[in-house]
Amino acid sequence: MAIIVNLDVEMAKNKMSLKELAERLDISITNLSLLKTGKVKGVRFDTLEAICRELNCKPGDILDYKAD
């Protein structure tokens, strides 16, 4: 099972940099970068909600599932 993180795609659609999104969300660039690269074990719903609010998208636009 693989969860694919498409945060970079949504950021590109909104022409938003990692630094700008991190500042808007008030989280560290490091944590946001780890999420973007899929190197995290989980994401809090309030963080996901804030990302969706800033990027005007749905959770399914950011997270995808690919069977092994």
mmCIF file with all atom_site columns, C-alpha atoms in Angstrom:
data_model
loop_
_atom_site.group_PDB
_atom_site.id
_atom_site.type_symbol
_atom_site.label_atom_id
_atom_site.label_alt_id
_atom_site.label_comp_id
_atom_site.label_asym_id
_atom_site.label_entity_id
_atom_site.label_seq_id
_atom_site.pdbx_PDB_ins_code
_atom_site.Cartn_x
_atom_site.Cartn_y
_atom_site.Cartn_z
_atom_site.occupancy
_atom_site.B_iso_or_equiv
_atom_site.pdbx_formal_charge
_atom_site.auth_seq_id
_atom_site.auth_comp_id
_atom_site.auth_asym_id
_atom_site.auth_atom_id
_atom_site.pdbx_PDB_model_num
ATOM 1  C CA . MET A 1 1  ? 0.000  0.000  0.000  1.00 0.00 ? 1  MET A CA 1
ATOM 2  C CA . ALA A 1 2  ? 1.318  3.419  -0.906 1.00 0.00 ? 2  ALA A CA 1
ATOM 3  C CA . ILE A 1 3  ? -0.101 6.809  -0.090 1.00 0.00 ? 3  ILE A CA 1
ATOM 4  C CA . ILE A 1 4  ? 0.974  9.383  -2.664 1.00 0.00 ? 4  ILE A CA 1
ATOM 5  C CA . VAL A 1 5  ? 1.252  13.030 -1.582 1.00 0.00 ? 5  VAL A CA 1
ATOM 6  C CA . ASN A 1 6  ? 0.469  15.504 -4.369 1.00 0.00 ? 6  ASN A CA 1
ATOM 7  C CA . LEU A 1 7  ? 1.067  18.644 -2.339 1.00 0.00 ? 7  LEU A CA 1
ATOM 8  C CA . ASP A 1 8  ? 3.608  19.948 -4.863 1.00 0.00 ? 8  ASP A CA 1
ATOM 9  C CA . VAL A 1 9  ? 1.009  19.694 -7.653 1.00 0.00 ? 9  VAL A CA 1
ATOM 10 C CA . GLU A 1 10 ? -1.553 21.719 -5.714 1.00 0.00 ? 10 GLU A CA 1
ATOM 11 C CA . MET A 1 11 ? 1.089  24.275 -4.733 1.00 0.00 ? 11 MET A CA 1
ATOM 12 C CA . ALA A 1 12 ? 2.067  24.676 -8.402 1.00 0.00 ? 12 ALA A CA 1
ATOM 13 C CA . LYS A 1 13 ? -1.590 25.145 -9.413 1.00 0.00 ? 13 LYS A CA 1
ATOM 14 C CA . ASN A 1 14 ? -1.783 27.997 -6.895 1.00 0.00 ? 14 ASN A CA 1
ATOM 15 C CA . LYS A 1 15 ? 1.677  29.349 -7.786 1.00 0.00 ? 15 LYS A CA 1
ATOM 16 C CA . MET A 1 16 ? 2.663  29.118 -4.129 1.00 0.00 ? 16 MET A CA 1
ATOM 17 C CA . SER A 1 17 ? 6.114  28.373 -2.786 1.00 0.00 ? 17 SER A CA 1
ATOM 18 C CA . LEU A 1 18 ? 6.873  26.059 0.106  1.00 0.00 ? 18 LEU A CA 1
ATOM 19 C CA . LYS A 1 19 ? 8.041  29.046 2.150  1.00 0.00 ? 19 LYS A CA 1
ATOM 20 C CA . GLU A 1 20 ? 4.860  31.026 1.480  1.00 0.00 ? 20 GLU A CA 1
ATOM 21 C CA . LEU A 1 21 ? 2.583  28.097 2.350  1.00 0.00 ? 21 LEU A CA 1
ATOM 22 C CA . ALA A 1 22 ? 4.552  27.371 5.532  1.00 0.00 ? 22 ALA A CA 1
ATOM 23 C CA . GLU A 1 23 ? 4.211  31.001 6.612  1.00 0.00 ? 23 GLU A CA 1
ATOM 24 C CA . ARG A 1 24 ? 0.462  31.023 5.907  1.00 0.00 ? 24 ARG A CA 1
ATOM 25 C CA . LEU A 1 25 ? -0.002 27.790 7.864  1.00 0.00 ? 25 LEU A CA 1
ATOM 26 C CA . ASP A 1 26 ? 2.378  28.851 10.640 1.00 0.00 ? 26 ASP A CA 1
ATOM 27 C CA . ILE A 1 27 ? 4.322  25.583 10.467 1.00 0.00 ? 27 ILE A CA 1
ATOM 28 C CA . SER A 1 28 ? 7.993  24.994 9.795  1.00 0.00 ? 28 SER A CA 1
ATOM 29 C CA . ILE A 1 29 ? 9.291  24.659 6.261  1.00 0.00 ? 29 ILE A CA 1
ATOM 30 C CA . THR A 1 30 ? 10.973 21.424 7.356  1.00 0.00 ? 30 THR A CA 1
ATOM 31 C CA . ASN A 1 31 ? 7.705  19.808 8.448  1.00 0.00 ? 31 ASN A CA 1
ATOM 32 C CA . LEU A 1 32 ? 5.916  20.957 5.305  1.00 0.00 ? 32 LEU A CA 1
ATOM 33 C CA . SER A 1 33 ? 8.779  19.686 3.153  1.00 0.00 ? 33 SER A CA 1
ATOM 34 C CA . LEU A 1 34 ? 8.634  16.279 4.840  1.00 0.00 ? 34 LEU A CA 1
ATOM 35 C CA . LEU A 1 35 ? 4.911  16.117 4.124  1.00 0.00 ? 35 LEU A CA 1
ATOM 36 C CA . LYS A 1 36 ? 5.446  17.199 0.510  1.00 0.00 ? 36 LYS A CA 1
ATOM 37 C CA . THR A 1 37 ? 7.995  14.432 -0.075 1.00 0.00 ? 37 THR A CA 1
ATOM 38 C CA . GLY A 1 38 ? 5.839  11.804 1.637  1.00 0.00 ? 38 GLY A CA 1
ATOM 39 C CA . LYS A 1 39 ? 8.365  11.153 4.405  1.00 0.00 ? 39 LYS A CA 1
ATOM 40 C CA . VAL A 1 40 ? 5.852  11.440 7.238  1.00 0.00 ? 40 VAL A CA 1
ATOM 41 C CA . LYS A 1 41 ? 3.903  8.707  8.982  1.00 0.00 ? 41 LYS A CA 1
ATOM 42 C CA . GLY A 1 42 ? 0.771  10.799 9.394  1.00 0.00 ? 42 GLY A CA 1
ATOM 43 C CA . VAL A 1 43 ? -0.826 14.193 9.119  1.00 0.00 ? 43 VAL A CA 1
ATOM 44 C CA . ARG A 1 44 ? -3.184 15.859 11.578 1.00 0.00 ? 44 ARG A CA 1
ATOM 45 C CA . PHE A 1 45 ? -6.639 16.669 10.283 1.00 0.00 ? 45 PHE A CA 1
ATOM 46 C CA . ASP A 1 46 ? -6.334 20.298 11.365 1.00 0.00 ? 46 ASP A CA 1
ATOM 47 C CA . THR A 1 47 ? -3.117 20.601 9.330  1.00 0.00 ? 47 THR A CA 1
ATOM 48 C CA . LEU A 1 48 ? -4.776 18.967 6.333  1.00 0.00 ? 48 LEU A CA 1
ATOM 49 C CA . GLU A 1 49 ? -7.754 21.291 6.720  1.00 0.00 ? 49 GLU A CA 1
ATOM 50 C CA . ALA A 1 50 ? -5.492 24.366 6.817  1.00 0.00 ? 50 ALA A CA 1
ATOM 51 C CA . ILE A 1 51 ? -3.602 23.210 3.709  1.00 0.00 ? 51 ILE A CA 1
ATOM 52 C CA . CYS A 1 52 ? -6.875 22.670 1.843  1.00 0.00 ? 52 CYS A CA 1
ATOM 53 C CA . ARG A 1 53 ? -8.145 26.081 2.922  1.00 0.00 ? 53 ARG A CA 1
ATOM 54 C CA . GLU A 1 54 ? -4.991 27.856 1.702  1.00 0.00 ? 54 GLU A CA 1
ATOM 55 C CA . LEU A 1 55 ? -4.758 25.914 -1.573 1.00 0.00 ? 55 LEU A CA 1
ATOM 56 C CA . ASN A 1 56 ? -8.522 25.881 -2.185 1.00 0.00 ? 56 ASN A CA 1
ATOM 57 C CA . CYS A 1 57 ? -8.608 22.114 -2.695 1.00 0.00 ? 57 CYS A CA 1
ATOM 58 C CA . LYS A 1 58 ? -9.949 18.907 -1.158 1.00 0.00 ? 58 LYS A CA 1
ATOM 59 C CA . PRO A 1 59 ? -7.973 16.301 0.817  1.00 0.00 ? 59 PRO A CA 1
ATOM 60 C CA . GLY A 1 60 ? -8.298 13.911 -2.137 1.00 0.00 ? 60 GLY A CA 1
ATOM 61 C CA . ASP A 1 61 ? -6.450 16.428 -4.296 1.00 0.00 ? 61 ASP A CA 1
ATOM 62 C CA . ILE A 1 62 ? -3.460 16.174 -1.967 1.00 0.00 ? 62 ILE A CA 1
ATOM 63 C CA . LEU A 1 63 ? -3.556 12.510 -0.921 1.00 0.00 ? 63 LEU A CA 1
ATOM 64 C CA . ASP A 1 64 ? -3.912 9.553  -3.280 1.00 0.00 ? 64 ASP A CA 1
ATOM 65 C CA . TYR A 1 65 ? -3.672 5.785  -2.917 1.00 0.00 ? 65 TYR A CA 1
ATOM 66 C CA . LYS A 1 66 ? -1.761 3.412  -5.162 1.00 0.00 ? 66 LYS A CA 1
ATOM 67 C CA . ALA A 1 67 ? -1.913 -0.349 -4.660 1.00 0.00 ? 67 ALA A CA 1
ATOM 68 C CA . ASP A 1 68 ? 1.427  -2.172 -4.639 1.00 0.00 ? 68 ASP A CA 1
#
